[in-house]
Short mmCIF file of C-alpha atoms in Angstrom, two decimals:
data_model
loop_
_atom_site.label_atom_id
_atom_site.label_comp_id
_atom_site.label_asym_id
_atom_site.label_seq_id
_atom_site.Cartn_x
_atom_site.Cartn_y
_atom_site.Cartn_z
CA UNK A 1302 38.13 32.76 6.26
CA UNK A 1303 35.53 31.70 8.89
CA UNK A 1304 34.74 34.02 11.42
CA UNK A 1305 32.56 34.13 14.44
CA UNK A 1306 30.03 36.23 16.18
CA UNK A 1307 28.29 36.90 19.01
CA UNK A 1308 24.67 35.12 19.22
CA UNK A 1309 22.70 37.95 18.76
CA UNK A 1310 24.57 39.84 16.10
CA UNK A 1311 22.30 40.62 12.51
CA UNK A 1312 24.90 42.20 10.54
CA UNK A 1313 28.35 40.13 9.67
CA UNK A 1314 30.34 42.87 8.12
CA UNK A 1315 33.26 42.72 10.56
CA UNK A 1316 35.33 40.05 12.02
CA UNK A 1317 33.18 39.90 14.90
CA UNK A 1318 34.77 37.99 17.66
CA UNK A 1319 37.79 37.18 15.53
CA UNK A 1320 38.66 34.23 12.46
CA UNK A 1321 38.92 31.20 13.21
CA UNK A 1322 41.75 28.26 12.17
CA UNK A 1323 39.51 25.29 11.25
CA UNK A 1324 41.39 22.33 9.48
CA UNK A 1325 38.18 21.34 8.10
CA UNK A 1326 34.86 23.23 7.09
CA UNK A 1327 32.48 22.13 4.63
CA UNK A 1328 28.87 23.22 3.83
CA UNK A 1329 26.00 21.51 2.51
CA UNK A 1330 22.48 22.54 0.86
CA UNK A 1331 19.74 20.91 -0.64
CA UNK A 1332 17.23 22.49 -2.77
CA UNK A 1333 14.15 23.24 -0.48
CA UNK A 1334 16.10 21.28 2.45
CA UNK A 1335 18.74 20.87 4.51
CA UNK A 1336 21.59 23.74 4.72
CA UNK A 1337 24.34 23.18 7.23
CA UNK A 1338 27.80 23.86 8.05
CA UNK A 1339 30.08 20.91 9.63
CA UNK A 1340 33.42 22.34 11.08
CA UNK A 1341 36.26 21.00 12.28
CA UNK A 1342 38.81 22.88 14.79
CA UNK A 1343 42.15 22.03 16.31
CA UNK A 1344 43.13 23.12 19.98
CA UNK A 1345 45.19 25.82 18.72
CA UNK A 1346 48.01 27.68 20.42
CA UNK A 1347 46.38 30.96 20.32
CA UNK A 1348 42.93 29.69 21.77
CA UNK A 1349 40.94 30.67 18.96
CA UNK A 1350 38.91 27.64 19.85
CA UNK A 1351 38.57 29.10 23.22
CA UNK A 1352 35.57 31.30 21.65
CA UNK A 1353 33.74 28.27 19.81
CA UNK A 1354 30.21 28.48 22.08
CA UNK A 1355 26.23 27.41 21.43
CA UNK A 1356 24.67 29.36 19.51
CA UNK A 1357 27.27 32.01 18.14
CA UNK A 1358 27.58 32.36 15.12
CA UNK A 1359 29.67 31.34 12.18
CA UNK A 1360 30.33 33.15 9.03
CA UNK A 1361 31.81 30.72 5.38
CA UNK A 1362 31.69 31.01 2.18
CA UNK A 1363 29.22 29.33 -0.26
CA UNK A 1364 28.77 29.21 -3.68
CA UNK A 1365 26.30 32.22 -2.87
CA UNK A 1366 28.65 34.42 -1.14
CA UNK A 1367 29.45 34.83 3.02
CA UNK A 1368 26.78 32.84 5.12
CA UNK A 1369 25.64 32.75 8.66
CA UNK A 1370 25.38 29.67 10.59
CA UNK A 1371 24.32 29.14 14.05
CA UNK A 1372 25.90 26.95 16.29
CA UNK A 1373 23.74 24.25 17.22
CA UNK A 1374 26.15 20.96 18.64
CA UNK A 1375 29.72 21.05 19.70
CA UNK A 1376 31.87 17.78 20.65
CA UNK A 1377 35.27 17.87 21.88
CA UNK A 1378 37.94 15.24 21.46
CA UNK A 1379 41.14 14.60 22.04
CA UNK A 1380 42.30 16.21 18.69
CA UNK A 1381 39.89 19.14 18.40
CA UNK A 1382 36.16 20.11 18.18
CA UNK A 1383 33.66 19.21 16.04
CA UNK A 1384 30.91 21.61 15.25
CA UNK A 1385 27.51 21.37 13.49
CA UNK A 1386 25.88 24.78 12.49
CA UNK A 1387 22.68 25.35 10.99
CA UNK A 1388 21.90 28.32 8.23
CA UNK A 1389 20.84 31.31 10.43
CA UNK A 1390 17.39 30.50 8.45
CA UNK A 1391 16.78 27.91 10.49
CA UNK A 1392 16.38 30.36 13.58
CA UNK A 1393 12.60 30.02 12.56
CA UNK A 1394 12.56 26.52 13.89
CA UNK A 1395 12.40 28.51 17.46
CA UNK A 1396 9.16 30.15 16.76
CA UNK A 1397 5.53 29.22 16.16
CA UNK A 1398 2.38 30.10 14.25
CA UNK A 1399 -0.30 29.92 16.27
CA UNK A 1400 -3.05 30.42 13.64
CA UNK A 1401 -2.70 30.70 9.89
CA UNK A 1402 -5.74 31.39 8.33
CA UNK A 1403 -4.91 33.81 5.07
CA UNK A 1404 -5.27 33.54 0.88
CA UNK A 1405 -4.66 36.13 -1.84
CA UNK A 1406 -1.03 36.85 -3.63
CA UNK A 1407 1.92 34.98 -2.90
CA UNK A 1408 3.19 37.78 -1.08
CA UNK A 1409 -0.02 38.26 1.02
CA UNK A 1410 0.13 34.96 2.34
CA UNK A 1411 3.74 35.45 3.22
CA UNK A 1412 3.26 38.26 4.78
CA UNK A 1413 0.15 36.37 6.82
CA UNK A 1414 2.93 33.57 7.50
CA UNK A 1415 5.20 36.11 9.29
CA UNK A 1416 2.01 38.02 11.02
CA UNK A 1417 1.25 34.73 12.78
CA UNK A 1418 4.87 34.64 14.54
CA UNK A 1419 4.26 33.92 18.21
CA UNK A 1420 7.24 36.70 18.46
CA UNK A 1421 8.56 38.82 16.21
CA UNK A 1422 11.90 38.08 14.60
CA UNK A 1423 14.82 39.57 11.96
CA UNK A 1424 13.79 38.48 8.80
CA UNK A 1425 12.25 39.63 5.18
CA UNK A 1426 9.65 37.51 2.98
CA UNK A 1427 9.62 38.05 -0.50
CA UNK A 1428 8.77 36.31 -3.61
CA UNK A 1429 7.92 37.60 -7.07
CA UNK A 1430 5.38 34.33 -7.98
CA UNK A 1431 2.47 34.98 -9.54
CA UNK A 1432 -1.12 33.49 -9.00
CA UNK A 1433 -3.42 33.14 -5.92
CA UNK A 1434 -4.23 30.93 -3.05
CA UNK A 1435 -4.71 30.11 0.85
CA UNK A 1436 -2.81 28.48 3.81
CA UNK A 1437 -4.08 27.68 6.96
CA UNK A 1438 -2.49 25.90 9.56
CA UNK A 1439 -2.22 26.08 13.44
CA UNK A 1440 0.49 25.47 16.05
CA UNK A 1441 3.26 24.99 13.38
CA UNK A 1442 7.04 26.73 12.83
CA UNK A 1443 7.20 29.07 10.17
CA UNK A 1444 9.64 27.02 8.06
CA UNK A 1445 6.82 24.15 7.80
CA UNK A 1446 4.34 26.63 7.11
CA UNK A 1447 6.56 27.91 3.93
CA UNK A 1448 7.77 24.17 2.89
CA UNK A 1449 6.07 21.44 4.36
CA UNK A 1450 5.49 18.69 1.79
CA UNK A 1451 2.99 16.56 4.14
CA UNK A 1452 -0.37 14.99 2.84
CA UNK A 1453 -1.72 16.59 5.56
CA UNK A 1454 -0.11 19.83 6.00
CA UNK A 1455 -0.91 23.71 4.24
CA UNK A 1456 2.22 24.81 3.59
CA UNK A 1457 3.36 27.33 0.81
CA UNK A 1458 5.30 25.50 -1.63
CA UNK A 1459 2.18 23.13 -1.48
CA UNK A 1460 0.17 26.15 -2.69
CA UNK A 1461 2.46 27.97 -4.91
CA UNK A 1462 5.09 25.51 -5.60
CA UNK A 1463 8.79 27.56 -5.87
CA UNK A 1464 12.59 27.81 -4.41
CA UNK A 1465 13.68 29.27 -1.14
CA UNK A 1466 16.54 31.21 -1.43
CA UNK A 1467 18.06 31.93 1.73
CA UNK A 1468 20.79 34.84 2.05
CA UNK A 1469 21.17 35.79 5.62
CA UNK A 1470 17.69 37.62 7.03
CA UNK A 1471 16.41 37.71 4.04
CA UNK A 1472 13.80 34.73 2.74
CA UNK A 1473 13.16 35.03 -0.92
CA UNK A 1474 10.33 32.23 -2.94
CA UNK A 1475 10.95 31.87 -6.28
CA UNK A 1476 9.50 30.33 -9.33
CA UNK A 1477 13.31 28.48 -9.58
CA UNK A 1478 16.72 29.80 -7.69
CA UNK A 1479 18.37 28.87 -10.61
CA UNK A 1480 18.44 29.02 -14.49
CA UNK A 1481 19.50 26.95 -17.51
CA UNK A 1482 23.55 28.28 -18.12
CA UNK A 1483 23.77 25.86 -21.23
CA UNK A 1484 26.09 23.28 -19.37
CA UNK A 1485 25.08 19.74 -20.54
CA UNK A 1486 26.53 16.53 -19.49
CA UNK A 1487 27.09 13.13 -21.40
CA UNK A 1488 27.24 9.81 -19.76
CA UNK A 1489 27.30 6.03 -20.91
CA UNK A 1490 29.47 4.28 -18.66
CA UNK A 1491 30.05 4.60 -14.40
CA UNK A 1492 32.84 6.48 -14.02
CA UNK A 1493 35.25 7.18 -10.52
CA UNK A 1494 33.93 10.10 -8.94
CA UNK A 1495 30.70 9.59 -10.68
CA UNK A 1496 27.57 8.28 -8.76
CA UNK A 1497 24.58 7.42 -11.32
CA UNK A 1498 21.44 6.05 -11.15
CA UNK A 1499 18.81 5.03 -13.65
CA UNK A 1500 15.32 3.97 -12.36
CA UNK A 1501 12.82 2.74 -14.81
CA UNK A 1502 10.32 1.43 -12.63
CA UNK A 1503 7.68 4.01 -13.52
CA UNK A 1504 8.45 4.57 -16.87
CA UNK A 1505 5.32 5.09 -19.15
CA UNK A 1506 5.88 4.77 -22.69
CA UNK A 1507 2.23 3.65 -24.13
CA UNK A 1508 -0.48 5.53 -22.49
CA UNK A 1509 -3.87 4.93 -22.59
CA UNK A 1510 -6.14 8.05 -21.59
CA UNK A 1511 -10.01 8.33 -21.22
CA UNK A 1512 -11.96 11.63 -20.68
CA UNK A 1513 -15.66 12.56 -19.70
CA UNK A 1514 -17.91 9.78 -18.96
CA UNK A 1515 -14.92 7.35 -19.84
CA UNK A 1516 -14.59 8.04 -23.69
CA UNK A 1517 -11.32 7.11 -24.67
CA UNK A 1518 -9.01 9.50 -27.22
CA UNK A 1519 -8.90 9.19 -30.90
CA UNK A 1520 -7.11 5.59 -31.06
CA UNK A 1521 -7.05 5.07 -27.65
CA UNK A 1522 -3.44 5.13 -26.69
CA UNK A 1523 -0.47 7.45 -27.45
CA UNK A 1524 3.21 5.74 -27.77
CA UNK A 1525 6.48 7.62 -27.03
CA UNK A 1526 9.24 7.99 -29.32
CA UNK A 1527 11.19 6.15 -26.40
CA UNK A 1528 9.25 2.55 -26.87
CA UNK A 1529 12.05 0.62 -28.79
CA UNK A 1530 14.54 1.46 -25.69
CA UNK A 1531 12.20 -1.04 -23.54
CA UNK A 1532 12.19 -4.54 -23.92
CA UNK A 1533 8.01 -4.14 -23.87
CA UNK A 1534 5.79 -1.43 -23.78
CA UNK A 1535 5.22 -0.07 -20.14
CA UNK A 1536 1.90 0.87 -20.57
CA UNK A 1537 -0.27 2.86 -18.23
CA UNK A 1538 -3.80 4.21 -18.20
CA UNK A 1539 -4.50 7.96 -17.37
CA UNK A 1540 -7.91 9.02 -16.67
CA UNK A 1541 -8.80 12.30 -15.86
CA UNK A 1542 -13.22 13.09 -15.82
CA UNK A 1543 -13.44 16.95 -16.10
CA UNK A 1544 -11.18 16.49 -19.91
CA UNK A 1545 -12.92 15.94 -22.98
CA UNK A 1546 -11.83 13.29 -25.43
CA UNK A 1547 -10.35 15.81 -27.75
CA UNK A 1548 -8.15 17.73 -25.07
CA UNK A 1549 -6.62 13.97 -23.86
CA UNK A 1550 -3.61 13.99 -26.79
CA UNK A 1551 -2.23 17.74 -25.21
CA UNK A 1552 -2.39 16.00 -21.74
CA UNK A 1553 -0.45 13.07 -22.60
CA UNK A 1554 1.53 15.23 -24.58
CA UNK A 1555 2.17 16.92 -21.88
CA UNK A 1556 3.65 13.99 -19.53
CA UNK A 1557 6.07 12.72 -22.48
CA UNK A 1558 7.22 16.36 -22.59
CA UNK A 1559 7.83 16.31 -18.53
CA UNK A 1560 9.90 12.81 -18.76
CA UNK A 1561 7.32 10.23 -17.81
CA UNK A 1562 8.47 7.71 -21.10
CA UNK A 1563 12.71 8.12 -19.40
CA UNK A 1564 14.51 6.80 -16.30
CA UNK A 1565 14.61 9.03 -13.33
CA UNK A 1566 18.36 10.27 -12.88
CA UNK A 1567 19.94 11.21 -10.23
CA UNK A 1568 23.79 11.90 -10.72
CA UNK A 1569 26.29 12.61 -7.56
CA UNK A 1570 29.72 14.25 -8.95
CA UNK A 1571 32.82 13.90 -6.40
CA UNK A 1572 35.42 16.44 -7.37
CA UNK A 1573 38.08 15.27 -5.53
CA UNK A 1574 37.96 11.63 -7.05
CA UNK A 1575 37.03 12.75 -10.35
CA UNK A 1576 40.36 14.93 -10.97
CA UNK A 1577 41.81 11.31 -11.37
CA UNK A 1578 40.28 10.67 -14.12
CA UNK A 1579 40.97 11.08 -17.91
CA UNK A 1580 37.09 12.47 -18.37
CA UNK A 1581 37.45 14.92 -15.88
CA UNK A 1582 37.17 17.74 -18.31
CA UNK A 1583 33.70 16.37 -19.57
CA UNK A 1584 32.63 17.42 -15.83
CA UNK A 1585 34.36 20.08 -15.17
CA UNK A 1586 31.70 22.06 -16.47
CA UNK A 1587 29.44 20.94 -12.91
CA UNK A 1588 31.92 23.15 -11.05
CA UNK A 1589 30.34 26.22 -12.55
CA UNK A 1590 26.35 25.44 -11.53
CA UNK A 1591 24.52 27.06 -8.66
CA UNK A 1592 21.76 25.32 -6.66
CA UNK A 1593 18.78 25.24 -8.86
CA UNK A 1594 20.51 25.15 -12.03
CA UNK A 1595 18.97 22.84 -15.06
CA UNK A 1596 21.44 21.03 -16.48
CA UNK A 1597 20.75 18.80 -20.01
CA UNK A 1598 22.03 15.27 -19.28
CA UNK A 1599 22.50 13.05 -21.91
CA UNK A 1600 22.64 9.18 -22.09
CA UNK A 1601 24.90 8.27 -24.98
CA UNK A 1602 23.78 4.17 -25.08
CA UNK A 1603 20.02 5.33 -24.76
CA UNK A 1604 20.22 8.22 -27.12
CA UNK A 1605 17.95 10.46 -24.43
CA UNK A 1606 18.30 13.74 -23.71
CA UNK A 1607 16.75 15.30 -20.34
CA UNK A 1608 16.50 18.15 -17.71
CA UNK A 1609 18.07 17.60 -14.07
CA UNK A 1610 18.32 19.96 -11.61
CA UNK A 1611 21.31 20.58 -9.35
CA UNK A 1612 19.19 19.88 -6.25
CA UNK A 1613 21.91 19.66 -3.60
CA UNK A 1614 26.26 19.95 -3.33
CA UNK A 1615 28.59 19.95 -0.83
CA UNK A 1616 31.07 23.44 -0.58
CA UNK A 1617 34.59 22.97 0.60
CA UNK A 1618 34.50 26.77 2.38
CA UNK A 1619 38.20 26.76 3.14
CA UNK A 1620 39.24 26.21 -0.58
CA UNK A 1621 36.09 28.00 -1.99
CA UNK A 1622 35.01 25.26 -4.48
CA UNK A 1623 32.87 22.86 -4.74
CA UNK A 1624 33.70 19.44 -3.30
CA UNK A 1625 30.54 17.42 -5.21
CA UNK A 1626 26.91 18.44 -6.43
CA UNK A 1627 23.94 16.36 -6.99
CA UNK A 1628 22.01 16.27 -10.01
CA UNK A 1629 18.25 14.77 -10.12
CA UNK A 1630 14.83 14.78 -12.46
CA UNK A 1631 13.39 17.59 -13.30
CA UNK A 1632 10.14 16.40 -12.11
CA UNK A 1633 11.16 14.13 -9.52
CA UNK A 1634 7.10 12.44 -9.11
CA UNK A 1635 6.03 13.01 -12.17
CA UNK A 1636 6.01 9.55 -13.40
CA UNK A 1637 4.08 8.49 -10.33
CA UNK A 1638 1.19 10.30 -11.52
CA UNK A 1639 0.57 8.22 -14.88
CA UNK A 1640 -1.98 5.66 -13.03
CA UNK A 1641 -5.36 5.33 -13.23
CA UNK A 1642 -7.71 7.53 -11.05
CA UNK A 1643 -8.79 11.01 -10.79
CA UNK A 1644 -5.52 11.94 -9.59
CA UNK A 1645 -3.58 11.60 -12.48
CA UNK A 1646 -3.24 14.68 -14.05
CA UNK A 1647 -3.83 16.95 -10.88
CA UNK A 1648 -0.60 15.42 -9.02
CA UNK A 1649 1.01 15.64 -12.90
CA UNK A 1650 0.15 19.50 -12.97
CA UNK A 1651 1.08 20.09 -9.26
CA UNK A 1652 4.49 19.28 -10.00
CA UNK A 1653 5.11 22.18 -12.32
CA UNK A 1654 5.46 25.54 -10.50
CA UNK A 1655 4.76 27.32 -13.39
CA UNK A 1656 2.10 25.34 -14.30
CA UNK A 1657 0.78 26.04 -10.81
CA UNK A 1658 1.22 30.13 -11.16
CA UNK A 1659 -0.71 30.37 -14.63
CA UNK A 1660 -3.98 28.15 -13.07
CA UNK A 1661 -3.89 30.49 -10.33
CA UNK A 1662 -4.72 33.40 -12.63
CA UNK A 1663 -6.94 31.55 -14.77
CA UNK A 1664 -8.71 30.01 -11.97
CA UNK A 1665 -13.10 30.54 -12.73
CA UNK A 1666 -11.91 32.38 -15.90
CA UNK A 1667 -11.78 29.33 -17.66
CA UNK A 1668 -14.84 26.57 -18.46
CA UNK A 1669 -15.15 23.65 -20.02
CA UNK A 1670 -17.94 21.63 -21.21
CA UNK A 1671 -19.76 19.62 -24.07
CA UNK A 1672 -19.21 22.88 -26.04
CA UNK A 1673 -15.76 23.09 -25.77
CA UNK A 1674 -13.28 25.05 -23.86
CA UNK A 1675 -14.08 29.07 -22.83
CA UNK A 1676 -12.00 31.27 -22.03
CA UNK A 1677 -13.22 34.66 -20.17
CA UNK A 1678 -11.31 38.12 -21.13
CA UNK A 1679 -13.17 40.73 -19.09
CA UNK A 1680 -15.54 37.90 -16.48
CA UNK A 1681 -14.76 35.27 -14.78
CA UNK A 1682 -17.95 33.76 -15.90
CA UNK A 1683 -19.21 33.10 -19.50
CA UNK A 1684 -22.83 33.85 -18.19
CA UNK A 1685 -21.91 37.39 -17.83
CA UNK A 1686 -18.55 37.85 -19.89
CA UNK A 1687 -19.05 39.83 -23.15
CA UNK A 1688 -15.00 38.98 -24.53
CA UNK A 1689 -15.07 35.21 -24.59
CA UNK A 1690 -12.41 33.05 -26.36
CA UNK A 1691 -14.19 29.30 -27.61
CA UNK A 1692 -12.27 26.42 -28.73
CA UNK A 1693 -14.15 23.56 -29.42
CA UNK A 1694 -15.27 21.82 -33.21
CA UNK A 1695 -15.53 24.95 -35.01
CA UNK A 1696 -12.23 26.30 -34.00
CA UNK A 1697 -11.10 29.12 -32.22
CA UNK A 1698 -13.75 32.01 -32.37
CA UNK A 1699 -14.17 35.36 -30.49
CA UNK A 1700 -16.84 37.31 -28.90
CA UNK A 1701 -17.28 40.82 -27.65
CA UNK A 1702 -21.25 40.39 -27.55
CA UNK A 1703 -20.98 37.17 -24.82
CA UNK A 1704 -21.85 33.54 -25.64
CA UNK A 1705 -25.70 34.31 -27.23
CA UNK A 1706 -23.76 37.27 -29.47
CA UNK A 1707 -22.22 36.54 -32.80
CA UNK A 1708 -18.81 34.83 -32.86
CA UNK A 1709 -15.59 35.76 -35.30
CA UNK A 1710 -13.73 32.75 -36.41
CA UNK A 1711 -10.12 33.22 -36.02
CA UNK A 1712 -9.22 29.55 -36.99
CA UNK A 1713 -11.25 27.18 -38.61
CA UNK A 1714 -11.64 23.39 -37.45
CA UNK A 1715 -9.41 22.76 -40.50
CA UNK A 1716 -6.56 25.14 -39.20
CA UNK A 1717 -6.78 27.97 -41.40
CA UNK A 1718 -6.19 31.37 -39.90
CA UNK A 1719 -9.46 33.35 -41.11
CA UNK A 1720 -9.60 36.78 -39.13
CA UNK A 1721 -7.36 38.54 -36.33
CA UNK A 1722 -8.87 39.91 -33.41
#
């Protein structure tokens, strides 16, 4: 049932100004994006369309429950009206920050986002994110300042990285929206109804990496266990100057781990045409995903298996089911990163949000030099830090007397575990 309400209405827990008869309503979201309602509505006999106005709102399901959308374009025909209605979210649009200028939690720097409203308006900020950082912008709306991607821009996904979830009022950043259900797809041949796409262009699957002052790691180059699927080796070069040699294998590791060595995927389901199909049942399982969801998806003729996120569907609201979702990498520009230049792995760790929260805490806790790696318990410096973690050719050791105290060796540059702390 779709429903609408007067334009400045904040709860939707009635029928407002009455249901409406559409013969068509459909919603679509995209992770981070877009998140709009398209409506069709006949002239009907008892004038229900009569009440369809700029800027009321409209009230459909989605696959997260009853939604708000306001009214934003309306064009008659001959047969009926067609509507376009943006997620009551998008309200935000209307308003403007003047001056952003704050840093701390995640939440403080919401909070700073919604303090800088040129007027104030009906909605919560929330986010349970850990780690710590800064935006500051001026003369921007408050949805770029939470999820501009621009070079140029301070925005707060480009600071914390995270999902918006968007219910109503409330605004809630999150680490990920969704979660990994189990549901994993298999694919080897184009099917109807289903829309894939492999691109190999960046694929990396011999790396060369080089450290501090340009020493290369221990033979040079790492190869993924991908290499035979490639007619050659697509070899790249990452160079990063603040790692030492012997930290390069965990950072290459790292990018094999996050996909760079297989296609990107991106994987568009239609319902409605794959019903027709004998393989529908393989799919069926898509129907039960939210937005944000990991899926594994699995490529029979390559013999790879990888993480895709359902970044974006489309939600038949007068059937309440899902009329296609959208599956793409993981990582979506993570293979971009694998070049040469200082930018390698900073653009390669900015595209993990967790990644992201755990260097916030860290952040001047953590130094590494010729020595080795440090790691601060009680400081954030290992000049005046008494508990200090060291990794580095002796293996891990522990202090509680700082770096000119004695050290405990926990595990010896062989590996064996000599002490607990």
């Amino acid at each position: 049932m779709i429903t609408i309400h007067e334009k400045n209405s904040i709860t939707f827990d009635t029928l407002g100004l009455g249901a409406l008869l559409p013969s068509l309503c459909t919603v679509k979201e995209e992770l981070n994006g877009m998140y709009e309602l398209e409506m069709e509505h006949p002239y009907d006999q008892w004038g229900k369309w009569k009440d369809i106005e700029k800027e009321r709102i409209l009230v459909a399901s989605t696959p997260s429950g009853k939604q708000p959308f306001r009214i934003y374009h309306i064009k008659p025909d001959m047969d009926g009206i067609q509507v376009n209605a943006r997620h009551i979210f998008y309200d935000l649009l209307d308003n403007l920050c003047l001056n952003i200028s704050v840093s701390g939690s995640a939440q403080t720097v919401l909070n700073g986002i919604k303090n800088a409203f040129a007027y104030t308006m009906h909605f919560t900020f929330s986010t349970n994110m850990l780690g710590t950082g800064a935006v500051t912008a001026s003369k921007v709306n408050p949805i770029a300042a939470l999820l501009s991607d621009d070079e140029d821009a301070s925005s707060f996904v480009k600071t914390f990285g995270g999902e918006i979830m968007r219910d109503g009022f409330t605004i809630t950043m999150k680490t990920s929206i969704g979660q990994d259900r189990g549901v994993a797809i298999r694919y080897g041949k184009n099917l109807v109804g289903l829309e894939i796409s492999e691109d190999i262009s960046e694929v990396a699957t011999r790396i060369y990496a080089y450290g501090k002052d340009g020493v290369a790691m221990s033979g040079g180059y790492r190869d993924s266990p991908y290499i035979s699927n490639y007619r050659y080796p697509k070899i790249h070069a990452f160079e990063n100057s603040s790692l030492a040699y012997y930290e390069l294998p965990g950072a290459v590791q790292a990018l094999f781990d996050e996909g760079c060595d297989l296609p990107k995927v991106n994987i568009k389901a239609n319902f409605q045409m794959l019903s027709e199909t004998e393989e529908y049942k393989e799919y069926a399982v898509l129907e039960e995903v939210q937005l944000g969801d990991v899926v594994t998806v699995s490529n029979v003729k390559m013999g790879f298996h990888k993480k895709a996120k359902v970044i974006s569907y489309e939600w038949d609201c007068l059937l309440d089911r899902y009329k296609g979702v959208e599956l793409g990498d993981f990582v979506a520009d993570l293979t971009s990163s694998v070049t040469s230049g200082e930018k390698s792995l900073s653009t390669a760790v900015s595209a993990s949000t967790e990644i992201k929260q755990v260097y916030g805490l860290i952040t001047g806790k953590v130094t590494i030099n010729d020595e080795g790696l440090y790691i601060c318990v009680n400081g954030n410096s290992i000049d005046t830090a008494t508990k200090i973690f060291h990794f580095g050719k002796n293996g891990l050791r522990f202090s509680t007397t700082g770096t000119n105290g004695s050290w405990t060796t926990i595990i010896d540059s062989e590996g064996s575990v000599l002490s607990s702390f």
